[in-house]
Short mmCIF file of C-alpha atoms and ligand atoms in Angstrom, two decimals:
data_model
loop_
_atom_site.label_atom_id
_atom_site.label_comp_id
_atom_site.label_asym_id
_atom_site.label_seq_id
_atom_site.Cartn_x
_atom_site.Cartn_y
_atom_site.Cartn_z
CA MET I 1114 -16.35 8.37 41.72
CA ALA I 1115 -18.68 8.74 38.73
CA ARG I 1116 -16.41 11.56 37.49
CA LEU I 1117 -13.41 9.30 37.85
CA ILE I 1118 -15.15 6.55 35.87
CA ASP I 1119 -16.04 9.11 33.20
CA LEU I 1120 -12.45 10.25 32.95
CA PHE I 1121 -11.24 6.65 32.76
CA HIS I 1122 -13.83 5.87 30.09
CA ASP I 1123 -12.78 8.91 28.09
CA TYR I 1124 -9.14 7.98 28.38
CA LEU I 1125 -9.77 4.49 27.08
CA PHE I 1126 -12.28 5.20 24.36
CA VAL I 1127 -11.65 8.70 23.06
CA PRO I 1128 -9.93 8.14 19.74
CA LYS I 1129 -6.40 9.33 19.11
CA CYS I 1130 -5.19 10.88 15.86
CA ALA I 1131 -3.79 8.05 13.76
CA VAL I 1132 -0.83 10.24 12.78
CA CYS I 1133 0.27 12.31 15.81
CA ARG I 1134 -1.52 10.25 18.51
CA THR I 1135 -3.11 13.29 20.20
CA ARG I 1136 -6.59 12.68 21.58
CA MET I 1137 -9.42 14.09 19.54
CA ASP I 1138 -13.20 14.13 19.49
CA ARG I 1139 -15.20 11.22 18.11
CA SER I 1140 -16.41 13.07 15.04
CA GLY I 1141 -12.93 12.96 13.45
CA ASN I 1142 -12.18 10.41 10.77
CA GLY I 1143 -9.05 9.10 12.43
CA ILE I 1144 -6.99 12.23 11.71
CA CYS I 1145 -6.88 15.35 13.90
CA GLU I 1146 -7.52 18.76 12.41
CA ARG I 1147 -3.90 19.86 12.56
CA CYS I 1148 -2.64 16.78 10.69
CA ARG I 1149 -5.50 17.09 8.23
CA PHE I 1150 -4.51 20.69 7.35
CA ALA I 1151 -0.83 19.75 7.06
CA TYR I 1152 -1.85 16.89 4.77
CA GLU I 1153 -3.98 19.15 2.56
CA ASP I 1154 -1.00 21.52 2.22
CA LEU I 1155 1.22 18.68 1.02
CA LYS I 1156 -1.41 17.50 -1.46
CA ALA I 1157 -1.36 20.99 -2.95
CA GLU I 1158 2.46 21.14 -3.23
CA TYR I 1159 3.56 21.70 -6.83
CA CYS I 1160 5.39 19.15 -8.90
CA ASP I 1161 8.62 20.83 -10.11
CA PHE I 1162 8.38 18.98 -13.38
CA CYS I 1163 4.82 19.64 -14.63
CA GLY I 1164 3.81 22.46 -12.28
CA MET I 1165 0.61 20.68 -11.22
CA GLU I 1166 -0.39 20.00 -7.63
CA ALA I 1167 0.92 16.68 -6.27
CA SER I 1168 -2.52 15.06 -6.21
CA VAL I 1169 -3.18 16.11 -9.83
CA CYS I 1170 0.28 15.50 -11.32
CA THR I 1171 0.52 12.35 -13.44
CA CYS I 1172 4.30 12.35 -13.93
CA MET I 1173 5.69 8.86 -13.42
CA PRO I 1174 9.10 7.27 -12.88
CA GLN I 1175 10.82 5.77 -15.95
CA ASN I 1176 10.27 2.26 -14.60
CA LEU I 1177 6.51 2.72 -14.72
CA LEU I 1178 6.57 4.37 -18.13
CA MET I 1179 8.77 1.63 -19.58
CA ASN I 1180 6.48 -1.08 -18.24
CA GLY I 1181 3.36 0.36 -19.87
CA CYS I 1182 1.72 2.12 -16.91
CA THR I 1183 -1.28 3.97 -18.36
CA ASP I 1184 -1.85 6.30 -15.41
CA TYR I 1185 -0.02 6.95 -12.14
CA ARG I 1186 -1.24 9.18 -9.33
CA LYS I 1187 -0.25 9.80 -5.73
CA LEU I 1188 -1.52 11.91 -2.87
CA ALA I 1189 1.73 13.75 -2.12
CA PHE I 1190 5.50 13.88 -2.47
CA TYR I 1191 8.06 13.59 0.27
CA LYS I 1192 11.80 13.80 0.30
CA ASN I 1193 13.63 10.54 0.85
CA GLY I 1194 15.69 10.82 4.03
CA GLY I 1195 14.35 14.34 4.55
CA GLU I 1196 12.61 15.87 7.54
CA THR I 1197 9.43 14.34 8.91
CA ASN I 1198 6.19 15.62 7.49
CA VAL I 1199 2.66 14.35 7.97
CA VAL I 1200 2.62 12.16 4.82
CA ARG I 1201 5.91 10.57 5.82
CA SER I 1202 4.43 9.84 9.26
CA MET I 1203 1.34 8.36 7.60
CA VAL I 1204 3.46 6.05 5.46
CA TYR I 1205 5.52 5.04 8.50
CA GLY I 1206 2.34 4.31 10.47
CA VAL I 1207 0.77 2.34 7.63
CA LYS I 1208 3.91 0.17 7.32
CA ARG I 1209 4.34 -0.65 10.99
CA GLN I 1210 1.29 0.02 13.14
CA HIS I 1211 -1.69 -1.52 11.34
CA PRO I 1212 -3.79 1.67 11.74
CA LEU I 1213 -7.18 0.81 10.23
CA ALA I 1214 -8.69 4.31 10.57
CA LEU I 1215 -5.72 5.82 8.75
CA MET I 1216 -5.86 3.12 6.07
CA ARG I 1217 -9.54 3.86 5.47
CA PHE I 1218 -8.85 7.59 5.29
CA LEU I 1219 -6.02 7.11 2.77
CA ALA I 1220 -8.05 4.63 0.71
CA ARG I 1221 -10.87 7.18 0.44
CA GLU I 1222 -8.35 9.80 -0.64
CA ILE I 1223 -6.76 7.47 -3.22
CA ALA I 1224 -10.17 6.46 -4.59
CA ALA I 1225 -11.03 10.15 -4.99
CA LEU I 1226 -7.84 11.02 -6.95
CA ASP I 1227 -9.44 10.21 -10.30
CA PRO I 1228 -12.76 8.48 -9.69
CA ASP I 1229 -13.50 8.28 -13.42
CA GLY I 1230 -10.33 6.27 -13.93
CA ILE I 1231 -11.72 3.43 -11.78
CA THR I 1232 -14.75 1.61 -13.18
CA ALA I 1233 -16.82 -1.29 -11.86
CA GLU I 1234 -14.71 -3.56 -14.11
CA THR I 1235 -11.42 -2.44 -12.57
CA VAL I 1236 -9.73 -5.07 -10.42
CA VAL I 1237 -7.67 -3.65 -7.56
CA THR I 1238 -4.50 -5.46 -6.57
CA TYR I 1239 -1.22 -4.66 -4.79
CA ALA I 1240 2.54 -5.06 -4.88
CA PRO I 1241 3.12 -7.67 -2.13
CA ARG I 1242 5.66 -7.35 0.66
CA SER I 1243 8.54 -9.79 0.90
CA PRO I 1244 7.92 -12.90 3.07
CA GLN I 1245 10.56 -11.60 5.53
CA THR I 1246 8.82 -8.24 6.00
CA LEU I 1247 5.42 -9.89 6.18
CA LYS I 1248 6.70 -12.09 8.97
CA LYS I 1249 8.21 -9.12 10.81
CA TYR I 1250 5.11 -6.89 10.79
CA GLY I 1251 2.41 -9.55 10.52
CA TYR I 1252 0.44 -7.87 7.72
CA ASP I 1253 0.80 -6.46 4.23
CA GLN I 1254 0.04 -2.74 4.22
CA ALA I 1255 -0.41 -2.51 0.43
CA LYS I 1256 -2.86 -5.43 0.51
CA LEU I 1257 -4.99 -3.79 3.21
CA LEU I 1258 -4.88 -0.46 1.43
CA ALA I 1259 -5.86 -2.10 -1.88
CA LYS I 1260 -8.81 -3.85 -0.20
CA PHE I 1261 -10.04 -0.53 1.21
CA VAL I 1262 -9.54 1.25 -2.14
CA ALA I 1263 -11.59 -1.48 -3.87
CA LYS I 1264 -14.35 -1.09 -1.29
CA GLU I 1265 -14.37 2.72 -1.62
CA SER I 1266 -14.44 2.48 -5.42
CA GLY I 1267 -17.09 -0.24 -5.57
CA CYS I 1268 -14.90 -2.65 -7.49
CA ARG I 1269 -13.28 -6.01 -6.96
CA PHE I 1270 -10.08 -6.80 -5.08
CA GLN I 1271 -7.90 -9.70 -6.11
CA THR I 1272 -4.42 -10.95 -5.23
CA PHE I 1273 -2.52 -11.52 -8.46
CA LEU I 1274 1.06 -11.70 -7.26
CA ARG I 1275 3.15 -13.38 -4.62
CA ARG I 1276 6.64 -12.30 -3.70
CA ARG I 1277 9.58 -14.65 -3.47
CA ARG I 1278 12.22 -14.28 -0.81
CA THR I 1279 14.65 -11.61 -1.95
CA LYS I 1280 17.66 -10.01 -0.30
CA ARG I 1281 16.88 -8.42 3.06
CA GLN I 1282 16.34 -4.66 3.15
CA SER I 1283 19.58 -4.16 5.06
CA GLU I 1284 21.38 -6.05 2.29
CA GLN I 1285 19.46 -4.15 -0.41
CA LYS I 1286 20.71 -0.84 0.96
CA LEU I 1287 24.23 -1.89 -0.03
CA LEU I 1288 23.19 -2.48 -3.64
CA ASN I 1289 23.47 0.17 -6.33
CA TYR I 1290 20.53 1.04 -8.59
CA SER I 1291 21.17 -1.58 -11.31
CA GLN I 1292 21.86 -4.29 -8.70
CA ARG I 1293 18.58 -3.42 -6.99
CA LEU I 1294 16.78 -3.63 -10.32
CA ALA I 1295 18.33 -7.05 -10.97
CA ASN I 1296 17.31 -8.15 -7.45
CA VAL I 1297 13.68 -7.22 -8.05
CA ARG I 1298 13.57 -9.05 -11.41
CA GLY I 1299 11.99 -12.41 -10.88
CA ALA I 1300 10.92 -11.41 -7.35
CA PHE I 1301 7.21 -11.97 -8.12
CA VAL I 1302 5.19 -15.00 -9.09
CA LEU I 1303 1.69 -14.90 -10.54
CA CYS I 1304 -0.87 -16.61 -8.30
CA ASP I 1305 -3.48 -17.24 -10.97
CA ALA I 1306 -2.17 -16.10 -14.34
CA LYS I 1307 -5.38 -16.93 -16.23
CA SER I 1308 -7.49 -14.56 -14.16
CA VAL I 1309 -5.40 -11.52 -15.21
CA ARG I 1310 -6.20 -11.84 -18.93
CA GLY I 1311 -8.22 -8.95 -20.34
CA LYS I 1312 -8.48 -7.12 -16.99
CA ASP I 1313 -8.07 -3.44 -16.23
CA VAL I 1314 -5.84 -3.65 -13.18
CA LEU I 1315 -5.26 -0.95 -10.58
CA LEU I 1316 -2.04 -1.61 -8.73
CA ILE I 1317 -1.66 -0.16 -5.22
CA ASP I 1318 1.56 0.45 -3.30
CA ASP I 1319 2.25 2.63 -0.28
CA VAL I 1320 5.30 4.47 -1.62
CA VAL I 1321 6.84 4.68 -5.07
CA THR I 1322 10.50 5.72 -5.27
CA SER I 1323 12.30 4.50 -8.39
CA GLY I 1324 9.28 2.40 -9.37
CA SER I 1325 11.46 -0.67 -9.92
CA THR I 1326 9.25 -2.92 -7.74
CA ILE I 1327 5.95 -1.70 -9.11
CA GLY I 1328 7.40 -1.75 -12.65
CA GLU I 1329 8.26 -5.41 -12.23
CA CYS I 1330 4.69 -6.13 -11.02
CA MET I 1331 3.36 -4.36 -14.11
CA SER I 1332 5.54 -6.34 -16.42
CA MET I 1333 4.23 -9.59 -14.83
CA LEU I 1334 0.61 -8.44 -15.16
CA TYR I 1335 1.01 -7.40 -18.80
CA GLY I 1336 2.83 -10.66 -19.45
CA ALA I 1337 -0.27 -12.49 -18.20
CA GLY I 1338 -2.50 -10.51 -20.59
CA ALA I 1339 -3.78 -7.56 -18.51
CA LYS I 1340 -5.61 -5.04 -20.72
CA SER I 1341 -4.31 -2.02 -18.80
CA VAL I 1342 -2.39 -1.41 -15.60
CA THR I 1343 -2.72 1.84 -13.67
CA CYS I 1344 -1.07 2.67 -10.37
CA ARG I 1345 -1.86 4.66 -7.21
CA SER I 1346 0.27 5.21 -4.12
CA ILE I 1347 0.09 7.27 -0.96
CA ALA I 1348 3.33 9.04 -1.76
CA ARG I 1349 6.09 9.39 -4.26
CA THR I 1350 9.50 10.10 -2.85
CA TYR I 1351 12.17 12.19 -4.51
CA PRO I 1352 15.89 12.40 -3.78
CA LYS I 1353 16.79 16.09 -3.30
CA ASN I 1354 14.63 18.09 -5.60
CA LYS I 1355 11.74 16.97 -7.72
CA HIS I 1356 13.55 17.87 -10.97
CA LYS I 1357 15.75 14.89 -10.37
CA ILE I 1358 12.94 12.35 -10.09
CA ASP I 1359 14.15 9.38 -12.11
ZN1 ZN S 779 -2.78 14.54 14.38
ZN1 ZN S 780 4.25 16.30 -12.32
#
């Protein structure tokens, strides 16, 4: 009987890997060894453009460059619509499953990308989800991630932006690039414009693709007088090969 209780206890309380859901020992940090190794491999994948490892590369999409981004870093690349890899699974989990252990792990990783680039004066914020998506999943993954990054970096977290209702994702898929860009313009509202003035802002998002959303957030923050805006994300996606990153 005692053995049965032990087994039951183990089943209930032994943590599962936040990525592949296999059971693992308690000493793990939410990620099993196999996923951890696969993740490290992806972090070390080369950027086709600058030849640096993904987690060191500072190449950024045009939309970030044009909106005055002073520094952009990500943990890894993954191909949009491509095969599943561990980073893609992490992003999927972060968006839909509210996995706190995984969020903490990724926040630690993001905070470690360029620790000197984040000072005690940096204010960490995020690109908010649309009200429709927030309602569907019940939380904002970028907000949670930003809070954890602020905690890991020893700096302040603040919400600067709110998102208006925009076209649904299913509708957005039918839009071409310039229509999507037009759709994202005016999508954000500043919550407290005065508090942005003179701040070094670190903007967090889960995934950056064309950078149109994050670029719009940057333009709002600079418009309200931010001193600098840097950006970090879990991943940057690319269409077919990294040479064609826009
Ligand atoms: Zn795993
Ligand atoms: Zn690069």
